[in-house]
Amino acid sequence: MTAATAQGGRAPLEGVRVLEAGARIGASVAGSLLAQLGATVVFVEAAETGGFAQPKWGWRDQFAAGKQSLVTGTADAGLVAQLAAKSDVILLSSDVDALAFGPAALMQPPPSAIVCDVTAFGSSGPLAGKPATDAEIQAMAGVMDATGVPDGPPMALALPLIEQLAGVYAAAGVLAALRQRRESGAAPPIEIALYDVAFSAMTSFLAPALSEPERDQPSRVGNRHTMAAPWNVYRAQDGWVLLCAGNDDQWAKLCELIGQQEQGQFPHLARNADRVAHADEVDALVQAWIEQRSIAQCVARLSTLGIPCGPVTPLDGFPREANLEHRGMILQAETPDGRGIALPASALRMSASPGISLLRVPARDADRAAIVAASRGPASPAPAKPAATAGGRLPLAGLRVVEIGHYTTAPVATRLLAALGAEVIKVEPPEGEAVRRWPPARNGQGIFFTFQNADKRSLALDMASAEGAATLKRLVGTADVVVENLRPGALARKGFGPSDLLALNPRLVYCSISGFGADSLYEGRPAFDTVIQAMSGMMAITRIGDMPLKTGPSLADVMGAAFGMVAILGALQHRESSGRGQAIDLSMQDICAWATQTGWNGAATAVPGTEVVRRGEQFFLHVPGSQDVPVMSTREVVRQPQTQARGLWAWAPANDTEYPVLASPVRIGGGAPEPRPGPALGNDNESILRELA
């Protein structure tokens, strides 16, 4: 019995058959997430594995958990072909499968099967079809150049986090394609390229690189942020404290706390853009206060003022942090040979169809008999509608999504839903969200805001007023999804919590994405990307001396957005059978701890022998036995032929100027329309209010 059926309902993907044949970590991550949503996943294992740097086989027990194991050899090609014919979803990684086993039968899937191919570079561009490791993608897509300190060399992420992120996007793509197949009968192919995924994660570096492409841009910023200050790790009396003040109000509170605020004393630091320009001075002020106190004292006082902060959590067998234990994210399991291992629980906290924690670790080939029996059974039911009705309709066409979000996580989740066809209405306060003004800007609107909010409609609304509250209620009544990433409880205090909105619209999917979850030891505590990296174990694995180091791109934010897509699409799938919506409580800390699982249980956290070397002015990623890969800066990446051929960014007109827009890393059915830049504040008030009237 699944976790969902134990509560009296069907799991979202109950009855869906998945054949996981891809040798990449990304294919396995996708298979694991689909299994958490109730799919039956066949984990195809080769008789002999290895031969490719950082394959999933190094973490076989974790990625096999919750799946059926089938070991295949050359004699099993017919069986694999039978399984493919009975599968709803086939997960491949065609660039490396030939290096492992890659049954040729899978290259000819049945028309009703959704094929998701996770590769290094996708099927177009000069690098199409070439294999590359996670570390090589980091070097080629700007991630490595962005990680490290300004006066030091580029640094590789110690875990295969680009593969992990690609797998989450792959799962989201499969869920969107299943909806399209149900609606139209079409089974569109899905393409996830690690290069695209890494590029799309570099948003905080892309904003300056794309706004002034001819100017030298900062690359490595250590633990700082390129567009906000103060944002850094500071040494307390007993360790490290991460602090992020993302707006002017938080800075004012911080100055008052540390005794540095007298009216007019620091006029040159009053605005965020000025603090970014004087980051050394700002950091010195903060460090002078923190170094006189313990971690606990700093966190207690900063949290009281609503300033995001936290200690750096160690990764000792698994992340050791109180809130992760409170939320039950660390579970114990047993391998087939009797070893005890730690496994992550599902981070998909959903009220009606919670993610299933995958704890059964099968022995190799343990499920052959059951799999053979299933291969001889009936095929999966054909789609209800003929494929001829598909036309050019995007997978999520017809869905209305209301976003009450700011900064990155909710805006990115909804931008990616919009790229797949959903109508997204962004609800902002009358003054707009703070990120609208983050530098660099054009016509007073930030580049970062503009590409993070592409393809949306803007509704400026004062929710505190009676008229604004009434308008929001009418809007929610027409919506399929509400996504928000405010502090837990902030909307509930205004009368717009999950229970309030589900009472208005029982078919609504309400998704909250917060730092620590609604059910948390840290009630009401705000958090930004770097705080979550610190408190999930992600930051502990990469260090310069004893100083913990964040990933260059904001991977906690991007992981949270990608999981938001998966949870929302899973809940919509569940609604098809139940007729009911539900509330989703996503914790970025849960998600990032889940993403560190390849560093659990004493596993190696880097490919042995991989190092960054310098030759003249150029850095290279050196892997013994392989050709060295140049480490590219973000400015170089935006001009690369592969970037251009894949159309990963483009200029688009809006508000009497042009803004850069980004392509989605989730490609379904061969492409999507070019994104439209994020709208001006309140741009769609008149049309939306007319529709609601």
XYZ file of C-alpha atoms in Angstrom:
693
model
C 0.000 0.000 0.000
C 1.378 3.419 -0.916
C 1.470 6.427 1.375
C -1.288 8.022 -0.655
C -3.583 4.994 -0.698
C -3.057 4.589 3.024
C -4.829 7.926 3.396
C -7.713 6.796 1.235
C -6.714 8.175 -2.161
C -4.750 7.177 -5.232
C -1.144 8.193 -5.694
C -0.880 10.611 -8.639
C 1.002 8.154 -10.876
C -0.562 4.917 -9.675
C -0.720 2.582 -12.697
C 1.960 4.482 -14.653
C 4.829 2.275 -15.816
C 8.323 3.737 -16.145
C 11.334 2.056 -17.730
C 14.492 3.687 -16.369
C 17.205 2.638 -18.791
C 19.400 5.739 -18.746
C 22.840 5.438 -17.186
C 22.959 9.081 -16.082
C 22.275 10.290 -12.551
C 19.663 12.631 -14.048
C 17.670 9.698 -15.421
C 17.730 8.033 -12.004
C 16.679 11.185 -10.163
C 13.710 11.485 -12.521
C 12.840 7.829 -11.929
C 13.020 8.302 -8.169
C 10.691 11.329 -8.195
C 8.189 9.530 -10.415
C 8.333 6.562 -8.019
C 7.667 8.937 -5.104
C 4.476 9.931 -6.925
C 3.383 6.305 -7.215
C 4.756 5.108 -10.565
C 6.122 1.589 -10.959
C 9.736 2.085 -12.054
C 11.922 -0.661 -13.545
C 15.569 0.072 -12.749
C 17.556 -1.454 -15.598
C 21.065 -2.474 -14.565
C 23.822 -3.679 -16.849
C 25.637 -6.936 -16.175
C 28.796 -4.830 -16.011
C 28.661 -1.152 -15.041
C 31.200 1.626 -15.094
C 33.377 3.114 -17.799
C 32.019 6.632 -17.509
C 33.136 9.199 -14.932
C 30.547 9.752 -12.176
C 27.876 7.303 -13.334
C 24.879 6.589 -11.180
C 26.300 3.163 -10.336
C 28.534 4.754 -7.696
C 25.340 5.442 -5.731
C 23.451 2.387 -6.888
C 21.642 1.609 -3.621
C 20.229 5.122 -3.269
C 19.029 5.359 -6.846
C 17.639 1.808 -6.914
C 15.576 2.388 -3.764
C 11.837 2.060 -4.318
C 12.266 0.549 -7.787
C 12.240 -2.899 -9.372
C 15.707 -4.168 -10.353
C 16.382 -5.896 -13.665
C 19.932 -6.846 -14.692
C 20.190 -7.106 -18.474
C 22.693 -8.523 -20.925
C 22.730 -9.099 -24.659
C 20.295 -11.997 -24.272
C 17.679 -9.685 -22.743
C 17.169 -7.353 -25.730
C 13.809 -8.962 -26.461
C 12.665 -8.588 -22.858
C 13.662 -4.925 -22.803
C 11.779 -4.369 -26.063
C 8.690 -5.982 -24.495
C 9.013 -3.762 -21.452
C 9.353 -0.681 -23.635
C 6.175 -1.624 -25.475
C 4.293 -1.823 -22.158
C 5.739 1.367 -20.650
C 4.147 4.787 -20.358
C 7.499 6.500 -19.844
C 11.026 5.604 -20.948
C 13.978 7.390 -19.340
C 17.131 7.423 -21.445
C 20.511 9.135 -21.542
C 21.412 8.418 -25.147
C 24.826 10.114 -25.090
C 26.256 7.676 -22.525
C 23.972 4.651 -22.678
C 26.028 3.244 -25.540
C 29.015 3.368 -23.195
C 27.128 1.249 -20.658
C 24.540 -1.031 -22.242
C 21.868 0.903 -24.178
C 19.559 -1.748 -25.660
C 18.954 -0.819 -29.289
C 15.296 -1.801 -28.880
C 14.719 1.325 -26.805
C 15.583 3.559 -29.719
C 12.301 2.484 -31.370
C 9.725 3.119 -28.610
C 6.008 2.600 -29.168
C 4.045 5.723 -30.231
C 2.178 5.881 -26.923
C 5.353 6.005 -24.800
C 6.775 9.300 -23.535
C 10.534 9.209 -24.083
C 12.624 11.513 -21.879
C 16.272 11.760 -22.911
C 18.699 13.293 -20.382
C 21.996 14.111 -22.099
C 24.924 16.484 -21.771
C 24.137 18.774 -24.723
C 20.813 17.762 -26.264
C 20.129 16.940 -29.905
C 21.200 20.237 -31.510
C 24.258 22.451 -31.656
C 27.898 21.597 -32.403
C 28.199 19.474 -29.240
C 25.023 17.448 -29.793
C 25.358 13.819 -28.755
C 28.761 14.207 -27.113
C 29.063 12.814 -23.582
C 30.288 14.960 -20.698
C 30.433 14.575 -16.953
C 28.730 16.827 -14.441
C 32.095 18.470 -13.695
C 32.787 19.074 -17.396
C 29.381 20.726 -17.781
C 30.167 22.914 -14.765
C 33.332 24.048 -16.539
C 31.702 24.674 -19.913
C 28.505 26.408 -18.695
C 30.003 28.943 -16.288
C 29.144 27.204 -12.994
C 32.751 26.464 -12.101
C 34.000 29.960 -12.953
C 31.279 31.388 -10.697
C 32.256 29.207 -7.716
C 35.169 30.345 -5.550
C 36.629 33.589 -4.256
C 37.616 36.532 -6.471
C 41.374 36.114 -6.004
C 41.307 32.306 -6.203
C 40.841 29.714 -8.967
C 37.487 28.386 -10.168
C 36.181 25.508 -8.076
C 34.177 22.417 -8.974
C 31.050 21.592 -6.997
C 31.835 18.565 -4.880
C 28.532 16.833 -5.719
C 26.852 16.201 -9.111
C 24.211 18.865 -8.491
C 23.693 19.710 -12.185
C 22.728 16.068 -12.827
C 20.416 16.206 -9.802
C 18.741 19.374 -11.089
C 18.430 17.921 -14.588
C 16.649 14.910 -13.124
C 14.112 17.096 -11.316
C 13.399 18.970 -14.546
C 13.065 15.644 -16.346
C 10.417 14.499 -13.857
C 8.543 17.785 -14.342
C 8.717 17.320 -18.103
C 7.309 13.797 -17.849
C 4.390 15.007 -15.720
C 3.607 17.789 -18.208
C 3.830 15.340 -21.112
C 1.507 12.879 -19.346
C -1.029 15.696 -19.076
C -0.624 16.485 -22.762
C -1.056 12.819 -23.675
C -4.205 12.639 -21.589
C -5.606 15.828 -23.130
C -4.647 15.280 -26.760
C -3.465 11.729 -27.253
C 0.019 12.947 -28.235
C 3.069 11.444 -26.508
C 5.629 14.224 -26.999
C 9.350 13.503 -26.567
C 11.226 15.326 -23.809
C 14.776 16.594 -24.023
C 16.785 17.676 -20.980
C 20.353 18.852 -21.630
C 22.698 19.332 -18.670
C 24.286 22.290 -20.495
C 20.876 24.008 -20.780
C 20.116 23.251 -17.129
C 23.417 24.697 -15.914
C 23.037 27.804 -18.085
C 19.509 28.464 -16.822
C 20.725 28.188 -13.204
C 23.218 31.039 -13.681
C 20.596 33.801 -13.496
C 22.313 36.062 -10.955
C 25.407 36.109 -13.193
C 23.485 36.275 -16.461
C 21.793 39.571 -15.564
C 25.024 41.631 -15.692
C 26.570 39.515 -18.462
C 23.583 39.982 -20.790
C 22.898 43.616 -19.955
C 26.431 44.743 -20.832
C 27.995 41.893 -22.838
C 31.076 43.895 -23.851
C 32.066 44.820 -20.314
C 34.181 42.598 -18.077
C 31.875 41.161 -15.442
C 32.667 39.796 -11.988
C 32.831 36.028 -11.907
C 33.674 34.497 -8.553
C 32.195 36.403 -5.640
C 32.813 33.901 -2.837
C 29.754 33.835 -0.589
C 28.489 37.213 -1.738
C 25.595 37.927 -4.086
C 26.120 39.831 -7.320
C 23.007 41.971 -6.785
C 22.460 42.336 -3.005
C 24.487 43.225 0.108
C 25.241 42.375 2.868
C 25.204 38.735 1.766
C 28.080 36.646 3.090
C 29.391 34.158 5.634
C 30.871 35.734 8.771
C 33.010 34.229 11.515
C 31.405 34.117 14.954
C 33.162 33.089 18.153
C 32.385 29.389 17.624
C 31.976 28.994 13.852
C 30.382 30.485 10.766
C 27.129 32.436 10.390
C 25.477 33.049 7.046
C 23.594 36.360 6.747
C 21.593 37.742 3.810
C 19.918 41.155 3.811
C 18.110 41.355 0.492
C 16.392 44.727 0.758
C 16.753 48.207 2.222
C 14.350 47.552 5.094
C 16.405 44.575 6.308
C 19.561 46.687 6.080
C 17.991 49.418 8.203
C 17.033 46.854 10.874
C 20.492 45.330 10.764
C 22.183 48.702 11.200
C 20.018 49.463 14.199
C 20.880 46.090 15.730
C 24.643 46.438 15.378
C 24.663 50.004 16.683
C 25.739 51.614 13.441
C 22.538 53.444 12.555
C 22.237 57.139 13.228
C 20.112 59.191 10.880
C 22.273 60.197 7.916
C 25.418 58.426 9.173
C 25.796 56.177 6.127
C 23.862 57.859 3.315
C 26.107 56.211 0.722
C 24.901 52.752 1.902
C 21.179 53.457 2.106
C 20.242 51.768 -1.187
C 20.964 48.188 -2.162
C 22.821 49.161 -5.347
C 25.144 51.367 -3.272
C 25.831 48.589 -0.789
C 26.745 46.218 -3.629
C 29.242 48.827 -4.840
C 30.712 49.152 -1.303
C 30.459 45.483 -0.272
C 33.841 45.452 1.518
C 32.778 48.293 3.787
C 29.404 46.685 4.466
C 30.979 43.317 5.294
C 33.434 44.953 7.702
C 30.566 46.549 9.647
C 28.713 43.243 9.926
C 31.813 41.186 10.766
C 32.741 43.541 13.616
C 29.406 42.807 15.303
C 29.225 39.052 14.621
C 32.762 38.203 15.760
C 31.901 39.310 19.301
C 29.091 36.753 19.649
C 28.351 33.044 19.389
C 26.447 31.499 16.492
C 23.390 30.978 18.685
C 23.401 34.598 19.891
C 23.726 35.954 16.349
C 20.992 33.743 14.904
C 18.583 34.485 17.766
C 18.914 38.266 17.477
C 18.938 38.406 13.679
C 15.956 36.066 13.364
C 13.920 38.196 15.755
C 14.280 41.066 13.275
C 13.369 38.907 10.282
C 16.873 38.986 8.801
C 17.681 35.683 7.000
C 20.581 33.898 8.667
C 21.798 30.521 9.883
C 24.757 28.319 10.851
C 26.577 25.980 8.459
C 25.240 22.427 8.886
C 27.811 19.603 8.722
C 27.417 16.723 6.279
C 28.464 13.851 8.528
C 27.018 10.698 6.987
C 23.945 12.833 6.305
C 23.040 16.469 7.092
C 22.902 16.938 10.874
C 20.285 19.620 11.486
C 17.397 19.784 13.947
C 14.694 20.934 11.532
C 15.511 18.156 9.048
C 14.996 15.645 11.858
C 11.805 17.427 12.938
C 10.422 17.071 9.409
C 11.539 13.424 9.189
C 13.871 13.939 6.235
C 16.557 11.484 7.381
C 15.522 7.817 7.285
C 17.357 4.559 7.866
C 17.275 1.592 5.481
C 19.156 -1.628 4.858
C 21.045 -2.691 1.739
C 20.693 -6.218 0.295
C 23.970 -7.218 1.959
C 22.742 -6.082 5.371
C 24.462 -2.695 5.664
C 22.548 0.130 7.261
C 22.373 3.317 5.211
C 20.716 6.704 5.539
C 18.237 7.648 2.813
C 16.275 10.876 2.343
C 12.525 10.948 2.799
C 10.432 12.432 0.017
C 10.547 16.228 -0.004
C 7.108 16.291 -1.703
C 4.913 17.305 1.260
C 1.389 17.207 -0.203
C -1.784 17.095 1.882
C -3.754 14.620 -0.252
C -1.063 12.683 -2.122
C 2.228 12.948 -0.218
C 5.426 11.743 -1.821
C 6.304 8.162 -0.982
C 9.629 7.683 0.796
C 11.638 5.043 -1.086
C 13.223 2.687 1.453
C 13.220 -0.769 -0.178
C 16.676 -1.306 -1.692
C 16.390 -4.279 -4.065
C 19.181 -6.738 -4.685
C 20.436 -6.766 -8.258
C 17.930 -8.567 -10.485
C 15.682 -9.232 -7.472
C 12.491 -8.395 -9.372
C 13.105 -10.267 -12.625
C 10.190 -12.661 -12.188
C 7.673 -9.888 -11.519
C 9.061 -7.800 -14.375
C 8.907 -10.698 -16.841
C 5.322 -11.375 -15.803
C 4.412 -7.714 -16.330
C 6.062 -7.735 -19.762
C 3.646 -10.468 -20.831
C 0.589 -8.679 -19.504
C -1.611 -6.137 -21.250
C -0.137 -2.907 -22.522
C -0.857 0.378 -20.785
C -4.250 1.824 -21.706
C -4.192 3.914 -24.880
C -4.718 7.664 -24.501
C -8.374 8.624 -24.340
C -8.161 11.022 -27.300
C -6.583 10.465 -30.721
C -3.231 12.078 -31.330
C -4.640 13.931 -34.332
C -6.294 16.409 -31.966
C -2.969 17.545 -30.520
C -2.261 20.384 -32.955
C 0.253 22.926 -31.677
C -1.166 23.089 -28.167
C 1.398 23.378 -25.387
C 1.314 20.801 -22.565
C -0.077 23.144 -19.877
C -2.402 25.195 -22.071
C -5.669 25.964 -20.289
C -4.190 26.117 -16.783
C -4.387 29.359 -14.800
C -1.638 29.911 -12.233
C -1.673 32.764 -9.707
C 1.736 33.687 -8.314
C 2.133 35.643 -5.087
C 5.894 35.485 -5.053
C 9.106 37.426 -4.931
C 12.823 36.993 -5.497
C 13.529 33.666 -7.212
C 11.855 30.416 -6.193
C 8.152 30.998 -6.889
C 8.855 33.336 -9.855
C 11.095 30.749 -11.538
C 8.630 27.896 -10.927
C 5.814 29.880 -12.528
C 8.012 31.135 -15.383
C 8.766 27.545 -16.314
C 5.082 26.606 -16.060
C 4.309 29.560 -18.340
C 6.910 28.346 -20.848
C 4.926 25.094 -21.071
C 1.703 26.951 -21.828
C 0.143 27.892 -18.475
C -1.363 31.344 -18.030
C 0.460 32.956 -15.092
C -0.883 36.027 -13.292
C 1.718 37.618 -11.020
C 0.119 39.438 -8.079
C 2.312 42.219 -6.679
C 1.822 44.950 -4.079
C 1.132 48.428 -5.489
C 4.828 49.347 -5.204
C 5.928 46.127 -6.942
C 8.256 43.469 -5.590
C 11.749 44.573 -4.521
C 13.536 42.610 -7.260
C 11.993 44.889 -9.901
C 14.611 47.460 -8.916
C 17.666 45.208 -8.585
C 20.548 46.360 -10.804
C 21.340 46.236 -13.661
C 18.144 47.805 -15.033
C 16.621 49.190 -18.220
C 13.908 51.849 -18.165
C 13.826 51.428 -14.389
C 13.087 47.682 -14.525
C 15.722 45.151 -13.454
C 17.095 42.714 -16.035
C 16.978 39.905 -13.471
C 13.315 40.586 -12.682
C 12.442 40.844 -16.359
C 13.741 37.446 -17.436
C 12.632 35.686 -14.239
C 9.059 36.847 -14.851
C 8.787 36.243 -18.573
C 5.450 35.210 -20.105
C 3.392 36.472 -17.155
C 0.606 38.990 -16.661
C 1.017 41.587 -13.893
C -1.751 42.481 -11.427
C -0.852 45.210 -8.911
C -3.083 44.677 -5.891
C -3.336 45.916 -2.315
C -4.413 42.744 -0.538
C -4.823 44.662 2.728
C -7.707 46.696 1.285
C -11.257 45.356 1.118
C -11.371 45.885 -2.627
C -8.021 44.177 -3.193
C -8.959 41.215 -0.999
C -12.241 40.777 -2.868
C -10.438 40.886 -6.213
C -7.920 38.269 -5.109
C -10.721 35.969 -3.939
C -12.455 36.255 -7.308
C -9.163 35.534 -9.058
C -8.490 32.459 -6.925
C -11.951 31.198 -7.792
C -10.874 31.036 -11.449
C -7.423 29.527 -10.811
C -6.043 25.998 -10.991
C -2.901 26.776 -8.986
C -1.713 29.338 -6.450
C 2.054 29.510 -5.854
C 3.614 31.612 -3.097
C 6.979 31.885 -1.378
C 6.247 34.376 1.376
C 7.099 33.612 4.989
C 4.944 30.732 6.272
C 1.721 32.119 7.681
C 2.028 35.540 6.017
C -0.895 34.942 3.649
C -2.933 33.120 6.292
C -2.798 36.203 8.497
C -4.409 38.127 5.646
C -7.130 35.500 5.238
C -5.506 33.749 2.269
C -4.005 30.628 3.816
C -4.382 27.173 2.236
C -7.608 26.296 4.051
C -9.139 29.690 3.195
C -8.403 29.403 -0.498
C -9.333 25.724 -0.764
C -12.679 26.616 0.804
C -13.143 29.169 -1.989
C -12.002 26.743 -4.688
C -11.889 23.045 -3.706
C -10.106 22.117 -6.959
C -7.245 24.516 -6.255
C -3.641 23.337 -5.930
C -1.998 25.612 -3.336
C 1.804 25.420 -3.340
C 3.861 27.133 -0.645
C 7.656 27.141 -1.080
C 9.525 28.395 1.968
C 12.951 28.092 3.503
C 12.101 25.635 6.275
C 8.507 24.589 5.605
C 5.229 25.510 7.264
C 5.731 22.705 9.810
C 9.071 23.906 11.165
C 11.114 24.496 14.292
C 11.847 27.943 12.867
C 8.343 29.333 12.588
C 8.242 32.517 10.557
C 11.991 32.643 9.948
C 12.839 33.991 6.467
C 15.556 32.433 4.337
C 17.374 33.089 1.106
C 19.243 30.676 -1.142
C 22.578 30.887 0.648
C 21.043 30.402 4.098
C 19.442 27.200 2.828
C 22.704 26.022 1.279
C 24.300 26.572 4.690
C 21.611 24.763 6.697
C 21.058 21.779 4.382
C 24.613 20.399 4.233
C 25.162 21.699 0.692
C 27.596 24.412 1.779
C 29.671 22.181 4.032
C 31.129 20.102 1.214
C 33.041 22.810 -0.669
C 35.582 24.777 1.370
C 38.516 27.118 1.010
C 40.629 26.324 4.054
C 38.043 26.093 6.814
C 35.645 28.594 5.200
C 32.499 26.963 3.777
C 31.643 28.019 0.237
C 28.307 28.313 -1.524
C 27.702 27.222 -5.087
C 28.211 30.052 -7.579
C 24.695 29.891 -9.002
C 21.777 30.020 -6.554
C 21.117 26.283 -6.672
C 18.905 26.185 -3.571
C 16.498 28.635 -5.206
C 16.570 26.824 -8.530
C 16.130 23.392 -6.907
C 13.160 24.757 -4.972
C 11.591 26.062 -8.182
C 12.111 22.760 -10.007
C 10.584 20.773 -7.120
C 7.692 23.239 -7.129
C 6.989 22.276 -10.744
C 7.062 18.562 -9.891
C 4.785 18.933 -6.864
C 2.264 21.137 -8.684
C 2.062 18.889 -11.733
C 1.817 15.824 -9.492
C -1.047 17.417 -7.561
C -2.822 18.299 -10.814
C -2.403 14.683 -11.923
C -3.977 13.587 -8.628
C -6.855 16.023 -9.200
C -7.730 14.187 -12.412
C -8.721 11.091 -10.466
C -9.944 12.660 -7.215
C -11.565 15.862 -8.458
C -10.014 17.671 -5.494
C -7.167 20.104 -4.999
C -4.712 20.085 -2.117
C -2.063 22.076 -0.246
C 1.668 21.590 -0.804
C 4.278 22.507 1.809
C 7.723 22.551 0.203
C 10.808 23.264 2.287
C 13.900 24.383 0.404
C 15.964 22.926 3.240
C 14.340 19.505 2.689
C 14.935 19.768 -1.053
C 18.596 20.748 -0.801
C 19.316 18.112 1.842
C 17.713 15.573 -0.543
C 20.020 16.833 -3.311
C 23.137 16.158 -1.196
C 22.350 12.437 -0.937
C 25.289 11.462 -3.175
C 27.514 12.706 -0.336
C 25.786 10.602 2.342
C 26.968 7.373 3.980
C 30.659 8.186 3.564
C 30.477 8.393 -0.243
C 33.202 10.216 -2.128
C 32.199 13.806 -2.851
C 34.344 14.382 -5.944
C 35.791 12.475 -8.890
C 39.291 11.339 -7.825
C 42.063 13.163 -9.659
C 39.849 15.942 -11.018
C 41.444 19.363 -10.552
C 41.435 22.872 -11.981
C 44.764 23.934 -13.496
C 45.926 27.246 -14.942
C 47.783 27.676 -18.208
C 48.576 31.300 -18.909
C 45.376 33.304 -18.488
C 43.053 30.301 -18.968
C 41.849 27.783 -16.390
C 41.130 24.180 -17.391
C 39.377 21.263 -15.733
C 41.898 18.444 -15.781
C 40.650 14.867 -15.573
C 43.350 12.159 -15.884
C 42.925 10.131 -19.046
C 40.644 12.704 -20.642
C 41.088 15.879 -22.677
C 41.207 19.000 -20.540
C 38.122 21.208 -20.659
C 38.420 25.012 -20.607
C 36.674 26.758 -17.721
C 34.348 29.339 -19.308
C 33.212 32.608 -17.769
C 29.548 33.586 -17.965
C 30.425 36.270 -20.527
C 32.117 33.622 -22.692
C 29.271 31.139 -22.253
C 26.606 33.519 -23.552
C 28.553 33.729 -26.833
C 29.364 30.040 -27.227
C 28.121 28.344 -30.438
C 26.327 25.715 -28.341
C 24.500 28.432 -26.395
C 23.520 30.224 -29.588
C 22.476 27.060 -31.421
C 20.257 25.988 -28.521
C 18.678 29.452 -28.318
C 19.282 29.617 -24.572
C 18.801 33.392 -24.533
C 17.584 36.092 -26.899
C 16.635 39.766 -27.033
C 12.913 40.536 -26.964
C 11.121 43.915 -27.157
C 9.074 45.376 -24.278
C 8.381 48.793 -22.762
C 10.096 50.673 -25.617
C 13.355 48.785 -25.228
C 14.767 45.266 -25.478
C 15.384 42.832 -22.648
C 17.184 39.485 -22.594
C 14.917 36.458 -22.091
C 15.902 32.885 -21.217
C 14.737 29.623 -22.746
C 13.278 26.885 -20.561
C 15.558 23.917 -19.794
C 12.501 21.645 -20.174
C 11.932 20.950 -23.869
C 8.813 19.032 -24.784
C 7.818 18.098 -28.306
C 10.507 20.023 -30.120
C 10.352 23.564 -28.741
C 8.243 26.421 -27.422
C 7.437 30.011 -28.403
C 10.081 32.646 -27.674
C 9.517 34.062 -24.174
C 8.037 37.534 -23.654
C 9.862 39.806 -21.181
C 8.376 40.277 -17.731
C 5.626 42.902 -17.748
C 5.572 46.411 -16.337
C 3.940 46.720 -12.906
C 0.158 46.523 -13.211
C 0.399 46.100 -16.964
C -2.628 43.772 -17.059
C -4.801 45.224 -14.310
C -7.462 46.494 -16.675
C -7.829 43.297 -18.699
C -7.750 40.983 -15.652
C -10.310 43.049 -13.722
C -12.540 43.125 -16.789
C -12.348 39.316 -17.058
C -13.190 38.883 -13.377
C -16.134 41.270 -13.661
